Short mmCIF file of C-alpha atoms in Angstrom, two decimals:
data_model
loop_
_atom_site.label_atom_id
_atom_site.label_comp_id
_atom_site.label_asym_id
_atom_site.label_seq_id
_atom_site.Cartn_x
_atom_site.Cartn_y
_atom_site.Cartn_z
CA MET A 249 104.57 70.18 -164.07
CA SER A 250 105.87 68.56 -160.94
CA GLN A 251 106.74 64.88 -160.98
CA PHE A 252 105.39 62.50 -158.36
CA HIS A 253 107.54 59.37 -158.47
CA ASP A 254 105.78 56.03 -157.87
CA SER A 255 108.25 54.07 -158.09
CA LEU A 256 125.98 56.13 -141.16
CA PRO A 257 128.00 57.63 -138.42
CA LEU A 258 131.49 59.19 -138.59
CA THR A 259 134.41 58.29 -136.36
CA GLY A 260 137.24 60.42 -135.02
CA GLY A 261 137.39 63.98 -133.73
CA LYS A 262 134.66 65.60 -131.69
CA ALA A 263 132.06 65.82 -134.45
CA GLN A 264 129.10 63.53 -133.85
CA PRO A 265 126.92 63.52 -136.99
CA ILE A 266 123.52 61.91 -136.53
CA THR A 267 122.88 58.68 -138.39
CA LEU A 268 119.96 57.45 -140.44
CA GLU A 269 118.71 55.45 -137.46
CA SER A 270 118.90 58.38 -135.05
CA ALA A 271 117.11 60.60 -137.57
CA ARG A 272 114.36 58.00 -137.71
CA ARG A 273 114.08 57.83 -133.91
CA THR A 274 114.01 61.62 -133.60
CA SER A 275 111.22 61.89 -136.15
CA HIS A 276 108.69 60.21 -133.88
CA SER A 277 109.04 62.93 -131.22
CA GLN A 278 108.20 65.79 -133.54
CA GLY A 279 105.04 67.92 -133.49
CA ASP A 280 101.54 66.98 -134.58
CA HIS A 281 102.12 67.67 -138.29
CA ASN A 282 105.22 65.44 -138.49
CA ILE A 283 106.32 67.00 -141.79
CA ALA A 284 109.78 66.76 -143.33
CA LEU A 285 110.96 69.11 -146.07
CA VAL A 286 113.75 67.68 -148.23
CA ILE A 287 115.72 70.13 -150.41
CA GLY A 288 117.96 68.63 -153.07
CA GLY A 289 121.06 69.95 -154.79
CA GLY A 290 121.16 71.82 -158.05
CA GLY A 291 123.82 74.50 -158.00
CA ALA A 292 123.12 78.22 -158.23
CA ALA A 293 120.06 77.72 -160.42
CA GLY A 294 118.65 75.00 -158.17
CA ASN A 295 119.06 77.06 -155.02
CA ALA A 296 117.27 80.01 -156.60
CA TRP A 297 114.48 77.78 -157.94
CA VAL A 298 113.93 76.28 -154.47
CA ILE A 299 113.63 79.70 -152.85
CA GLY A 300 111.18 80.66 -155.59
CA ILE A 301 109.11 77.51 -155.00
CA ILE A 302 108.97 78.08 -151.24
CA ALA A 303 108.01 81.74 -151.70
CA GLY A 304 105.34 80.76 -154.24
CA LEU A 305 103.89 78.16 -151.88
CA ALA A 306 103.86 80.74 -149.07
CA GLU A 307 102.15 83.26 -151.36
CA ALA A 308 99.42 80.66 -151.91
CA GLY A 309 99.05 80.07 -148.17
CA LEU A 310 101.41 77.11 -147.63
CA ASP A 311 104.39 78.27 -145.58
CA MET A 312 106.71 75.26 -145.66
CA ALA A 313 109.33 77.17 -143.67
CA ASP A 314 106.88 77.23 -140.76
CA ALA A 315 105.14 73.88 -141.35
CA ALA A 316 108.22 71.66 -141.61
CA ASP A 317 109.21 69.86 -138.41
CA LEU A 318 112.49 68.89 -140.08
CA VAL A 319 114.39 70.39 -143.02
CA ILE A 320 117.02 68.28 -144.82
CA GLY A 321 119.44 69.99 -147.23
CA THR A 322 122.00 68.56 -149.63
CA SER A 323 124.61 70.46 -151.67
CA SER A 324 123.04 73.76 -152.76
CA GLY A 325 119.97 72.53 -150.90
CA ALA A 326 121.99 72.85 -147.69
CA THR A 327 122.32 76.57 -148.36
CA ALA A 328 118.60 76.76 -149.07
CA ALA A 329 117.82 74.82 -145.88
CA ALA A 330 119.83 77.30 -143.80
CA GLN A 331 118.05 80.16 -145.54
CA VAL A 332 114.61 78.62 -144.98
CA ARG A 333 115.38 77.94 -141.30
CA SER A 334 116.77 81.46 -140.74
CA GLY A 335 113.41 82.87 -139.68
CA ILE A 336 113.37 85.30 -142.60
CA PRO A 337 110.01 85.24 -144.43
CA PRO A 338 110.08 83.44 -147.80
CA VAL A 339 109.09 86.60 -149.67
CA GLU A 340 112.15 88.38 -148.26
CA LEU A 341 114.41 85.46 -149.19
CA LEU A 342 113.06 85.67 -152.73
CA ALA A 343 113.64 89.41 -152.86
CA THR A 344 117.29 88.81 -151.95
CA VAL A 345 117.70 86.33 -154.82
CA LEU A 346 116.04 88.73 -157.25
CA SER A 347 118.45 91.52 -156.26
CA PRO A 348 121.66 91.31 -158.32
CA PRO A 349 124.61 90.76 -155.96
CA VAL A 350 127.07 93.57 -155.35
CA ARG A 351 130.61 92.25 -155.79
CA ALA A 352 133.43 93.79 -153.84
CA VAL A 353 136.16 95.45 -155.87
CA GLY A 354 139.12 93.15 -156.38
CA ARG A 355 137.26 90.00 -155.29
CA SER A 356 136.66 87.40 -157.97
CA ARG A 357 135.93 83.69 -158.08
CA ASP A 358 138.54 83.50 -160.84
CA GLN A 359 141.25 84.29 -158.29
CA GLN A 360 140.70 81.01 -156.45
CA PRO A 361 142.87 77.98 -157.29
CA SER A 362 140.99 75.71 -159.67
CA LEU A 363 141.15 72.70 -161.94
CA PRO A 364 139.72 72.80 -165.48
CA MET A 365 136.10 71.64 -165.26
CA ALA A 366 136.63 69.45 -168.31
CA THR A 367 139.29 67.61 -166.29
CA VAL A 368 136.98 67.36 -163.28
CA PHE A 369 134.11 65.94 -165.34
CA GLU A 370 136.44 63.49 -167.07
CA ARG A 371 137.59 62.18 -163.69
CA MET A 372 133.99 61.92 -162.47
CA ARG A 373 132.99 59.94 -165.56
CA ALA A 374 135.85 57.54 -164.88
CA ILE A 375 134.88 57.19 -161.20
CA GLY A 376 131.24 56.61 -162.07
CA ALA A 377 132.08 54.04 -164.73
CA ALA A 378 134.35 52.08 -162.39
CA ALA A 379 132.12 52.14 -159.30
CA THR A 380 130.50 48.83 -158.37
CA SER A 381 128.44 50.16 -155.46
CA ALA A 382 127.33 53.38 -153.83
CA ALA A 383 130.00 52.95 -151.15
CA ASP A 384 132.63 52.43 -153.84
CA LEU A 385 131.55 55.61 -155.64
CA GLN A 386 131.57 57.65 -152.44
CA ARG A 387 135.01 56.45 -151.37
CA ALA A 388 136.47 57.15 -154.81
CA MET A 389 134.96 60.63 -154.90
CA GLY A 390 136.33 61.28 -151.42
CA ALA A 391 139.79 60.21 -152.55
CA PHE A 392 139.49 62.54 -155.55
CA GLY A 393 138.57 65.41 -153.24
CA LEU A 394 141.49 64.75 -150.90
CA GLU A 395 143.88 64.45 -153.83
CA SER A 396 142.68 67.78 -155.25
CA ASP A 397 143.32 69.58 -151.96
CA SER A 398 146.97 69.98 -152.91
CA ILE A 399 145.82 72.47 -155.55
CA LEU A 400 142.53 73.77 -154.17
CA GLY A 401 143.35 73.97 -150.48
CA ALA A 402 144.80 77.47 -150.71
CA GLY A 403 141.33 78.82 -151.53
CA ALA A 404 139.60 77.39 -148.45
CA GLY A 405 139.54 80.66 -146.53
CA GLN A 406 138.08 82.64 -149.40
CA ARG A 407 135.46 79.99 -150.02
CA ARG A 408 134.41 80.02 -146.37
CA ALA A 409 133.86 83.78 -146.57
CA MET A 410 131.73 83.32 -149.70
CA VAL A 411 129.57 80.63 -148.07
CA ALA A 412 129.17 82.73 -144.93
CA ALA A 413 127.98 85.66 -147.02
CA ARG A 414 125.18 83.53 -148.46
CA LEU A 415 123.76 82.56 -145.07
CA PRO A 416 121.35 84.97 -143.34
CA ARG A 417 122.32 83.50 -139.93
CA HIS A 418 125.58 81.87 -138.90
CA GLU A 419 124.17 79.86 -135.99
CA TRP A 420 122.26 76.59 -136.21
CA PRO A 421 118.50 77.16 -136.00
CA ASP A 422 116.57 76.02 -132.95
CA ARG A 423 114.23 73.92 -135.06
CA PRO A 424 115.54 70.60 -136.48
CA MET A 425 117.67 70.78 -139.62
CA ILE A 426 120.06 68.26 -141.18
CA VAL A 427 122.85 69.19 -143.59
CA VAL A 428 124.14 66.20 -145.57
CA ALA A 429 127.82 65.64 -146.30
CA VAL A 430 130.10 62.65 -146.91
CA ASP A 431 133.24 61.65 -145.00
CA ALA A 432 136.02 62.00 -147.60
CA HIS A 433 138.14 59.36 -145.85
CA THR A 434 135.55 56.59 -145.57
CA GLY A 435 132.79 57.59 -148.00
CA GLU A 436 130.23 57.32 -145.19
CA LEU A 437 127.16 59.49 -144.76
CA ALA A 438 127.53 62.48 -142.43
CA ALA A 439 124.15 63.88 -141.41
CA LEU A 440 125.16 67.05 -139.58
CA ASP A 441 122.91 68.94 -137.16
CA ARG A 442 123.26 71.47 -134.34
CA ASP A 443 124.52 68.75 -131.97
CA SER A 444 127.18 67.35 -134.32
CA GLY A 445 129.93 69.71 -133.17
CA VAL A 446 130.28 71.24 -136.63
CA ASP A 447 129.80 74.99 -137.16
CA LEU A 448 126.88 75.80 -139.48
CA ILE A 449 129.11 77.59 -141.99
CA ASP A 450 131.46 74.59 -142.09
CA ALA A 451 128.53 72.19 -142.42
CA VAL A 452 127.14 74.07 -145.43
CA MET A 453 130.64 74.31 -146.89
CA ALA A 454 130.99 70.56 -146.52
CA SER A 455 127.65 69.79 -148.11
CA THR A 456 128.55 71.95 -151.12
CA ALA A 457 132.20 70.82 -151.46
CA LEU A 458 132.38 69.48 -155.01
CA PRO A 459 135.42 67.17 -155.34
CA GLY A 460 137.88 68.59 -157.84
CA SER A 461 136.18 71.97 -157.86
CA THR A 462 136.37 73.11 -154.22
CA PRO A 463 138.59 71.94 -151.35
CA THR A 464 137.37 69.40 -148.84
CA VAL A 465 136.23 70.84 -145.52
CA SER A 466 138.27 69.85 -142.48
CA VAL A 467 136.64 69.75 -139.05
CA ASN A 468 138.46 68.09 -136.13
CA ASP A 469 140.73 66.15 -138.51
CA THR A 470 137.81 64.80 -140.55
CA HIS A 471 137.51 65.96 -144.15
CA TYR A 472 134.10 66.25 -145.79
CA ILE A 473 132.81 66.43 -149.35
CA SER A 474 129.36 67.19 -150.72
CA GLY A 475 126.42 65.05 -149.66
CA GLY A 476 125.38 65.16 -153.30
CA VAL A 477 128.02 62.49 -153.93
CA ARG A 478 125.77 60.04 -152.07
CA SER A 479 122.45 61.29 -153.43
CA THR A 480 121.21 64.50 -155.00
CA ASP A 481 118.39 64.62 -152.44
CA ASN A 482 119.03 62.10 -149.61
CA ALA A 483 115.28 61.85 -149.14
CA ASP A 484 115.69 58.59 -147.20
CA LEU A 485 116.78 60.65 -144.18
CA ALA A 486 113.11 61.64 -143.81
CA SER A 487 112.32 58.04 -142.85
CA GLY A 488 109.69 57.90 -140.10
CA TYR A 489 107.97 61.18 -141.00
CA ALA A 490 104.28 60.92 -141.83
CA MET A 491 104.47 63.54 -144.57
CA VAL A 492 107.46 64.35 -146.78
CA VAL A 493 107.78 67.14 -149.34
CA VAL A 494 110.78 66.85 -151.66
CA LEU A 495 111.98 69.84 -153.69
CA SER A 496 114.32 68.32 -156.28
CA PRO A 497 115.89 70.77 -158.74
CA LEU A 498 117.47 67.90 -160.66
CA GLY A 499 114.71 65.32 -160.34
CA GLY A 500 114.09 63.79 -163.76
CA ARG A 501 116.70 66.02 -165.40
CA SER A 502 119.81 63.82 -165.39
CA GLU A 503 119.48 63.16 -169.12
CA SER A 504 119.62 66.89 -169.89
CA LEU A 505 122.85 67.53 -167.96
CA PRO A 506 126.26 67.55 -169.64
CA GLU A 507 127.87 64.12 -169.41
CA GLY A 508 129.80 63.72 -166.17
CA GLN A 509 128.37 66.78 -164.47
CA PHE A 510 128.46 66.37 -160.69
CA GLU A 511 124.80 65.78 -159.98
CA GLY A 512 124.69 63.58 -163.08
CA LEU A 513 127.02 60.97 -161.54
CA ARG A 514 126.04 57.47 -162.59
CA ARG A 515 124.05 55.73 -159.87
CA GLU A 516 122.53 52.29 -160.33
CA PRO A 517 118.88 52.00 -159.19
CA THR A 518 119.86 48.90 -157.21
CA TRP A 519 122.06 51.10 -154.99
CA GLY A 520 119.00 52.84 -153.55
CA THR A 521 120.54 56.32 -153.69
CA ASP A 522 118.47 57.70 -156.59
CA LEU A 523 115.39 59.78 -155.82
CA ALA A 524 112.82 57.33 -157.21
CA SER A 525 114.16 54.48 -155.06
CA GLN A 526 114.23 56.64 -151.95
CA VAL A 527 110.69 57.90 -152.49
CA GLU A 528 109.47 54.35 -153.04
CA GLY A 529 111.17 53.29 -149.81
CA LEU A 530 109.52 56.11 -147.85
CA ARG A 531 106.11 55.19 -149.20
CA ARG A 532 106.59 51.52 -148.34
CA GLN A 533 107.23 52.65 -144.77
CA GLY A 534 103.94 54.54 -144.74
CA SER A 535 105.03 58.12 -145.47
CA GLN A 536 102.93 60.29 -147.75
CA VAL A 537 105.41 61.82 -150.19
CA GLU A 538 105.04 64.64 -152.69
CA VAL A 539 107.93 65.46 -155.04
CA ILE A 540 108.17 68.79 -156.83
CA THR A 541 110.58 69.02 -159.74
CA PRO A 542 111.03 71.88 -162.25
CA ASP A 543 108.21 72.28 -164.74
CA ALA A 544 108.88 73.19 -168.38
CA ASP A 545 109.24 76.92 -167.70
CA SER A 546 111.55 76.31 -164.75
CA ARG A 547 113.71 73.86 -166.73
CA GLU A 548 114.11 76.45 -169.47
CA ALA A 549 115.08 79.11 -166.94
CA MET A 550 117.61 76.83 -165.21
CA GLY A 551 119.30 75.65 -168.40
CA THR A 552 121.87 72.84 -168.41
CA ASN A 553 124.64 74.54 -166.41
CA GLN A 554 123.20 74.94 -162.94
CA MET A 555 126.38 76.64 -161.71
CA ASN A 556 125.82 79.61 -164.01
CA LEU A 557 125.01 82.58 -161.75
CA ALA A 558 123.13 84.25 -164.59
CA THR A 559 120.39 81.63 -164.17
CA ARG A 560 119.54 82.61 -160.61
CA ILE A 561 117.05 85.41 -161.21
CA PRO A 562 115.09 83.66 -164.01
CA SER A 563 115.13 80.40 -162.02
CA ALA A 564 113.75 82.12 -158.92
CA ARG A 565 111.01 83.82 -160.91
CA ALA A 566 110.03 80.58 -162.61
CA GLY A 567 110.08 78.76 -159.26
CA PHE A 568 107.84 81.39 -157.70
CA ALA A 569 105.26 81.01 -160.47
CA GLN A 570 105.45 77.22 -160.24
CA GLY A 571 105.19 77.27 -156.45
CA LYS A 572 101.87 79.09 -156.57
CA GLN A 573 100.55 76.43 -158.93
CA GLU A 574 101.92 73.53 -156.89
CA ALA A 575 100.13 74.70 -153.75
CA THR A 576 96.94 72.99 -154.89
CA ARG A 577 98.74 69.63 -154.89
CA LEU A 578 99.96 69.74 -151.32
CA THR A 579 96.56 69.01 -149.87
CA PHE A 580 97.79 67.09 -146.81
CA LEU A 581 99.25 70.15 -145.05
#
């Protein structure tokens, strides 16, 4: 079942990411519904599950792609946000996920420069253990990403082509969308939108740039890493919206992830970057918030390695079934 929790601008270059405050101000000028859709990170499995959920909700008569005045995407959720905002009907997005990808001859992920994931996770555990604040964690992860560029940087072009292939459209949508990244130099939040001066493909690349696993993304001399370093969901960016729907592939699942896995980075509740704290903050401000996390069938389909491409089809199917059931809960739309 779903879980209902009770519980910063960049400098330099021409990019002008919007800040938390500007996102809040913009929210009050939205349409009558004033609905924000927040899509969290969760790797290949999480992206597929989200598309399944959205298609299931649409099948039951709740088209979140149409209803949302703002869509916020983090990590793999950034890819999903771009897909949802592409104008392609949810059922067609789902059909694409359910179709096994055709891989070009001679092209393989294994050909890209890489570090052993055991080494990456070990470094992340050390960073998480040493961090004394969210800002400290984000700066340290940014430094790790920049350090790893000496090995991973050669694969930047190939990775950009892969990310571009996943996006139905390569231009920012007309309707509001935020893609969340982190400045690798300062550790600060980078909430990127169509007016930030960052190409959509680069923005999604940045939001999904796992330090130690993929190169940082350079735009106008600023290097970015995944927004999932700050928060798996960044739901607080929906501040000011009357109604917020959060699709969190990893919500409540941190205990089931392998130790040190990216989205399982240690975050103290006092930092305010965990989902429960952010949802509580939104509710204190007056927002009505509904959080959908994987139910038992979806968790089984997604497994514990969300980067495993073999989980995409079962995760999408499970998400679709769950989405149809969840539609009865979203009574405020």
